[in-house]
Coordinates of N, CA and C in Angstrom, one line a residue:
M1 N -25.8 -24.1 17.8 CA -26.0 -23.2 18.9 C -25.1 -21.9 18.7
E2 N -25.7 -20.7 18.8 CA -24.9 -19.5 18.5 C -24.2 -19.1 19.8
S3 N -23.2 -18.3 19.7 CA -22.5 -17.8 20.8 C -23.3 -16.7 21.4
P4 N -23.1 -16.4 22.7 CA -24.0 -15.4 23.4 C -23.8 -14.0 22.7
T5 N -22.6 -13.7 22.2 CA -22.5 -12.4 21.6 C -23.2 -12.3 20.2
A6 N -23.2 -13.4 19.5 CA -23.9 -13.4 18.2 C -25.4 -13.3 18.4
A7 N -25.9 -13.9 19.5 CA -27.3 -13.8 19.7 C -27.7 -12.4 20.1
Q8 N -26.8 -11.6 20.7 CA -27.1 -10.2 21.0 C -26.8 -9.3 19.9
G9 N -26.3 -9.8 18.8 CA -26.0 -8.9 17.6 C -24.6 -8.3 17.8
A10 N -23.7 -9.1 18.3 CA -22.3 -8.6 18.5 C -21.3 -9.7 18.1
A11 N -20.1 -9.3 17.9 CA -19.0 -10.2 17.6 C -17.8 -9.7 18.2
R12 N -16.8 -10.5 18.4 CA -15.5 -10.1 18.8 C -14.8 -9.2 17.8
V13 N -14.1 -8.2 18.2 CA -13.6 -7.2 17.2 C -12.5 -7.9 16.4
D14 N -11.7 -8.8 16.9 CA -10.7 -9.5 16.1 C -11.3 -10.4 15.1
S15 N -12.4 -11.1 15.5 CA -13.1 -12.0 14.6 C -13.8 -11.2 13.5
W16 N -14.4 -10.1 13.9 CA -15.1 -9.3 12.9 C -14.1 -8.7 11.8
T17 N -13.0 -8.1 12.3 CA -12.1 -7.5 11.4 C -11.5 -8.5 10.4
W18 N -11.3 -9.7 10.9 CA -10.8 -10.8 10.1 C -11.9 -11.3 9.1
A19 N -13.1 -11.4 9.6 CA -14.2 -11.8 8.8 C -14.5 -10.9 7.6
V20 N -14.3 -9.6 7.8 CA -14.5 -8.6 6.7 C -13.3 -8.3 5.9
R21 N -12.3 -9.1 6.1 CA -11.0 -9.1 5.3 C -10.2 -7.9 5.5
M22 N -10.1 -7.4 6.7 CA -9.1 -6.3 7.1 C -7.8 -6.9 7.4
F23 N -7.8 -8.2 7.8 CA -6.5 -8.9 8.1 C -6.6 -10.3 7.4
K24 N -5.4 -10.8 7.0 CA -5.4 -12.1 6.3 C -5.7 -13.3 7.3
T25 N -5.2 -13.1 8.5 CA -5.4 -14.2 9.5 C -6.0 -13.7 10.7
R26 N -6.7 -14.6 11.4 CA -7.3 -14.2 12.7 C -6.2 -13.9 13.7
S27 N -5.1 -14.6 13.7 CA -4.1 -14.3 14.6 C -3.4 -12.9 14.4
S28 N -3.4 -12.5 13.1 CA -2.8 -11.2 12.8 C -3.8 -10.1 13.3
A29 N -5.1 -10.4 13.2 CA -6.1 -9.4 13.8 C -6.0 -9.3 15.3
T30 N -5.8 -10.4 15.9 CA -5.6 -10.4 17.4 C -4.3 -9.7 17.8
A31 N -3.2 -9.9 17.0 CA -2.0 -9.2 17.3 C -2.1 -7.7 17.1
A32 N -2.9 -7.3 16.1 CA -3.1 -5.9 15.8 C -3.9 -5.3 17.0
C33 N -4.8 -6.0 17.5 CA -5.6 -5.5 18.7 C -4.6 -5.4 19.9
R34 N -3.8 -6.4 20.1 CA -2.8 -6.3 21.2 C -1.9 -5.2 21.1
A35 N -1.5 -4.8 19.9 CA -0.5 -3.8 19.6 C -1.2 -2.4 19.6
G36 N -2.5 -2.3 19.7 CA -3.2 -1.0 19.8 C -3.5 -0.4 18.5
H37 N -3.5 -1.3 17.4 CA -3.8 -0.8 16.1 C -5.3 -0.8 15.7
V38 N -6.1 -1.3 16.6 CA -7.6 -1.4 16.4 C -8.2 -0.6 17.5
R39 N -9.1 0.3 17.1 CA -9.9 1.1 18.1 C -11.4 1.0 17.8
V40 N -12.2 0.9 18.8 CA -13.6 0.8 18.7 C -14.2 2.0 19.4
N41 N -14.9 2.9 18.6 CA -15.5 4.1 19.2 C -14.5 5.0 19.9
G42 N -13.3 5.0 19.3 CA -12.2 5.9 19.8 C -11.4 5.3 20.9
D43 N -11.8 4.2 21.5 CA -11.0 3.5 22.6 C -10.3 2.4 22.0
R44 N -9.1 2.2 22.6 CA -8.2 1.0 22.2 C -9.0 -0.3 22.5
A45 N -9.0 -1.2 21.6 CA -9.8 -2.4 21.7 C -9.0 -3.6 22.0
K46 N -9.4 -4.4 23.0 CA -8.8 -5.7 23.2 C -9.5 -6.6 22.2
S47 N -8.9 -7.8 22.0 CA -9.4 -8.6 20.9 C -10.7 -9.2 21.2
A48 N -11.1 -9.4 22.4 CA -12.4 -10.0 22.8 C -13.5 -8.9 22.9
Q49 N -13.2 -7.7 22.7 CA -14.2 -6.6 22.8 C -15.3 -6.8 21.8
P50 N -16.6 -6.7 22.2 CA -17.7 -6.9 21.3 C -17.9 -5.7 20.4
V51 N -18.3 -6.0 19.1 CA -18.6 -4.9 18.1 C -20.0 -5.1 17.8
R52 N -20.8 -4.0 17.7 CA -22.2 -4.0 17.4 C -22.4 -3.1 16.2
V53 N -23.6 -3.3 15.6 CA -24.0 -2.4 14.4 C -24.0 -1.0 14.8
G54 N -23.3 -0.1 14.0 CA -23.3 1.3 14.3 C -21.9 1.7 15.0
D55 N -21.1 0.8 15.4 CA -19.9 1.1 16.1 C -18.9 1.6 15.0
E56 N -18.0 2.5 15.4 CA -16.9 2.9 14.5 C -15.6 2.2 14.9
V57 N -15.1 1.5 13.9 CA -13.8 0.7 14.1 C -12.7 1.3 13.3
R58 N -11.6 1.7 13.9 CA -10.5 2.2 13.2 C -9.4 1.2 13.2
V59 N -8.9 0.8 12.0 CA -7.9 -0.2 11.9 C -6.7 0.5 11.2
R60 N -5.5 0.4 11.9 CA -4.3 1.0 11.4 C -3.6 -0.1 10.6
S61 N -3.4 0.1 9.3 CA -2.7 -0.8 8.5 C -1.9 -0.1 7.4
N62 N -0.7 -0.6 7.1 CA 0.1 0.0 6.0 C 0.3 1.5 6.2
G63 N 0.4 2.0 7.5 CA 0.8 3.3 7.7 C -0.4 4.3 7.7
F64 N -1.6 3.9 7.5 CA -2.7 4.8 7.6 C -3.9 4.1 8.2
D65 N -4.9 5.0 8.8 CA -6.1 4.5 9.4 C -7.2 4.2 8.5
R66 N -7.9 3.1 8.6 CA -9.1 2.9 7.9 C -10.2 3.1 8.9
I67 N -11.2 3.9 8.6 CA -12.4 4.2 9.5 C -13.6 3.4 8.9
L68 N -14.1 2.5 9.7 CA -15.2 1.7 9.3 C -16.4 1.8 10.2
I69 N -17.6 1.9 9.7 CA -18.8 1.9 10.5 C -19.4 0.5 10.3
V70 N -19.7 -0.2 11.4 CA -20.2 -1.5 11.3 C -21.7 -1.5 10.8
S71 N -22.0 -2.2 9.7 CA -23.4 -2.2 9.3 C -24.0 -3.6 9.4
R72 N -23.2 -4.6 9.5 CA -23.7 -5.9 9.7 C -22.6 -6.8 10.4
I73 N -23.1 -7.6 11.3 CA -22.2 -8.5 12.1 C -22.0 -9.8 11.4
V74 N -20.8 -10.2 11.2 CA -20.4 -11.5 10.8 C -19.3 -12.0 11.7
S75 N -19.4 -13.3 11.9 CA -18.3 -13.9 12.8 C -17.5 -14.9 12.0
K76 N -18.0 -15.4 10.8 CA -17.2 -16.3 10.0 C -16.7 -15.5 8.8
R77 N -15.6 -15.8 8.2 CA -15.0 -15.1 7.1 C -15.9 -15.3 5.9
V78 N -16.1 -14.2 5.2 CA -17.0 -14.1 4.0 C -16.3 -13.7 2.8
G79 N -16.9 -13.8 1.7 CA -16.3 -13.4 0.4 C -16.1 -11.9 0.3
A80 N -15.3 -11.4 -0.6 CA -15.0 -10.0 -0.7 C -16.3 -9.2 -1.0
A81 N -17.2 -9.7 -1.8 CA -18.4 -9.0 -2.2 C -19.3 -8.8 -1.0
V82 N -19.4 -9.9 -0.2 CA -20.2 -9.8 1.0 C -19.6 -8.9 2.1
A83 N -18.2 -9.0 2.2 CA -17.5 -8.2 3.2 C -17.7 -6.7 3.0
V84 N -17.8 -6.3 1.8 CA -18.0 -4.8 1.6 C -19.3 -4.4 2.1
E85 N -20.3 -5.2 2.1 CA -21.6 -4.9 2.6 C -21.7 -4.8 4.1
C86 N -20.7 -5.3 4.8 CA -20.7 -5.4 6.3 C -20.2 -4.1 6.9
F87 N -19.7 -3.2 6.2 CA -19.2 -1.9 6.8 C -19.4 -0.8 5.8
V88 N -19.4 0.4 6.3 CA -19.4 1.6 5.5 C -18.0 2.2 5.7
D89 N -17.2 2.4 4.6 CA -15.9 2.9 4.7 C -15.9 4.4 4.7
K90 N -15.5 5.0 5.9 CA -15.5 6.5 6.0 C -14.0 7.0 6.0
T91 N -13.1 6.2 5.5 CA -11.7 6.6 5.4 C -11.6 7.8 4.4
P92 N -10.9 8.9 4.9 CA -10.7 10.0 4.0 C -9.6 9.6 2.9
P93 N -9.7 10.3 1.8 CA -8.7 9.9 0.8 C -7.3 10.3 1.2
P94 N -6.3 9.5 0.8 CA -4.9 9.9 1.3 C -4.5 11.2 0.7
P95 N -3.6 11.9 1.4 CA -3.1 13.2 0.8 C -2.3 12.9 -0.4
P96 N -2.2 13.8 -1.3 CA -1.5 13.6 -2.6 C 0.0 13.5 -2.2
R97 N 0.7 12.6 -2.9 CA 2.1 12.5 -2.7 C 2.9 13.6 -3.4
E98 N 4.0 14.0 -2.8 CA 4.8 15.0 -3.5 C 5.7 14.3 -4.5
E99 N 5.9 14.9 -5.6 CA 6.8 14.4 -6.6 C 8.2 14.7 -6.2
V100 N 9.0 13.7 -6.1 CA 10.4 13.8 -5.7 C 11.3 13.5 -6.9
A101 N 12.2 14.5 -7.2 CA 13.1 14.2 -8.4 C 14.1 13.2 -7.9
L102 N 14.4 12.2 -8.7 CA 15.4 11.2 -8.4 C 16.7 11.7 -8.8
V103 N 17.7 11.4 -7.9 CA 19.1 11.7 -8.3 C 19.5 10.7 -9.3
P104 N 20.1 11.2 -10.5 CA 20.5 10.3 -11.5 C 21.5 9.3 -11.0
M105 N 21.4 8.0 -11.3 CA 22.3 7.0 -10.9 C 23.4 6.9 -11.9
R106 N 24.6 6.7 -11.4 CA 25.8 6.5 -12.3 C 25.9 5.0 -12.5
D107 N 26.4 4.7 -13.7 CA 26.7 3.3 -14.0 C 27.8 2.8 -13.1
R108 N 27.7 1.6 -12.6 CA 28.7 1.0 -11.7 C 30.0 0.9 -12.5
G109 N 31.1 1.4 -11.9 CA 32.4 1.3 -12.5 C 32.7 2.5 -13.4
A110 N 31.8 3.5 -13.5 CA 32.0 4.7 -14.4 C 33.0 5.7 -13.8
G111 N 33.4 5.5 -12.5 CA 34.3 6.4 -11.9 C 33.7 7.6 -11.3
R112 N 34.5 8.6 -11.0 CA 34.0 9.7 -10.3 C 33.2 10.6 -11.3
P113 N 32.3 11.4 -10.8 CA 31.6 12.4 -11.7 C 32.5 13.5 -12.2
T114 N 32.3 13.9 -13.4 CA 33.1 15.0 -13.9 C 32.6 16.3 -13.2
K115 N 33.4 17.4 -13.5 CA 33.1 18.6 -12.8 C 31.7 19.1 -13.2
R116 N 31.3 18.9 -14.5 CA 30.0 19.3 -15.0 C 28.9 18.5 -14.3
E117 N 29.1 17.2 -14.2 CA 28.1 16.3 -13.6 C 28.0 16.6 -12.1
R118 N 29.1 16.9 -11.4 CA 29.0 17.3 -10.0 C 28.2 18.6 -9.8
R119 N 28.4 19.6 -10.7 CA 27.7 20.8 -10.6 C 26.2 20.6 -10.8
D120 N 25.9 19.7 -11.7 CA 24.4 19.4 -12.0 C 23.8 18.7 -10.7
I121 N 24.6 17.8 -10.1 CA 24.1 17.1 -8.9 C 23.9 18.1 -7.8
D122 N 24.9 19.0 -7.6 CA 24.8 20.0 -6.5 C 23.6 20.9 -6.8
K123 N 23.3 21.3 -8.0 CA 22.2 22.1 -8.4 C 20.9 21.4 -8.0
L124 N 20.8 20.1 -8.4 CA 19.6 19.3 -8.1 C 19.4 19.2 -6.6
R125 N 20.4 18.9 -5.9 CA 20.2 18.8 -4.4 C 19.9 20.1 -3.8
A126 N 20.4 21.2 -4.3 CA 20.0 22.6 -3.7 C 18.6 22.9 -4.0
T127 N 18.0 22.5 -5.1 CA 16.6 22.8 -5.4 C 15.7 21.9 -4.5
Q128 N 16.2 20.7 -4.2 CA 15.4 19.9 -3.3 C 15.3 20.4 -1.9
R129 N 16.4 21.1 -1.5 CA 16.4 21.7 -0.2 C 15.8 23.1 -0.1
G130 N 15.4 23.6 -1.3 CA 14.7 24.9 -1.4 C 15.7 26.0 -1.5
E131 N 17.0 25.8 -1.7 CA 17.9 26.9 -1.9 C 18.0 27.4 -3.3
P132 N 18.3 28.7 -3.5 CA 18.4 29.2 -4.8 C 19.6 28.5 -5.5
D133 N 19.5 28.3 -6.9 CA 20.6 27.6 -7.6 C 21.7 28.5 -8.1
D134 N 21.6 29.8 -7.8 CA 22.7 30.7 -8.3 C 23.1 31.5 -7.1
A135 N 24.1 32.4 -7.3 CA 24.6 33.3 -6.3 C 24.0 34.6 -6.3
S136 N 22.8 34.8 -6.8 CA 22.1 36.1 -6.9 C 21.7 36.6 -5.5
W137 N 21.7 35.7 -4.5 CA 21.2 36.1 -3.2 C 22.4 36.7 -2.4
L138 N 23.6 36.6 -2.9 CA 24.8 37.1 -2.1 C 24.8 38.6 -2.2
P139 N 25.3 39.3 -1.2 CA 25.3 40.8 -1.2 C 26.4 41.3 -2.2
D140 N 26.2 42.5 -2.8 CA 27.2 43.0 -3.7 C 28.4 43.5 -2.9
D141 N 29.6 43.5 -3.6 CA 30.8 44.0 -3.0 C 31.0 45.5 -3.4
D142 N 30.3 46.4 -2.8 CA 30.5 47.8 -3.2 C 31.3 48.6 -2.2

């Protein structure tokens, strides 16, 4: 016997997000709904909210939103190949990451940096803050 929501072509949002492998466990899907990390058609979703074909589901995970359009209702967990067919991923590509120059690490026990090393470190930090690396910006003493 099917549940009433499955007969109407709907499933619980926590069950559907777990079934299409957005979450590893059903309880983590429920916890995400409770925390407000799941939205259906722009509204915050409770875990028992029904999801139908054509609904937009936003899932916040790992610091960014995944935007999914429901194309098929499943209530039991399916394989990865089938799960991909159950939604259309409308997530925009992530913005490009900025390259950050790493501060060179000193060997442990190497002591304090020499004067030359300290100047190099100061120069590197100044360029990261966007400051000029020389004194050309100072006014002349006329």
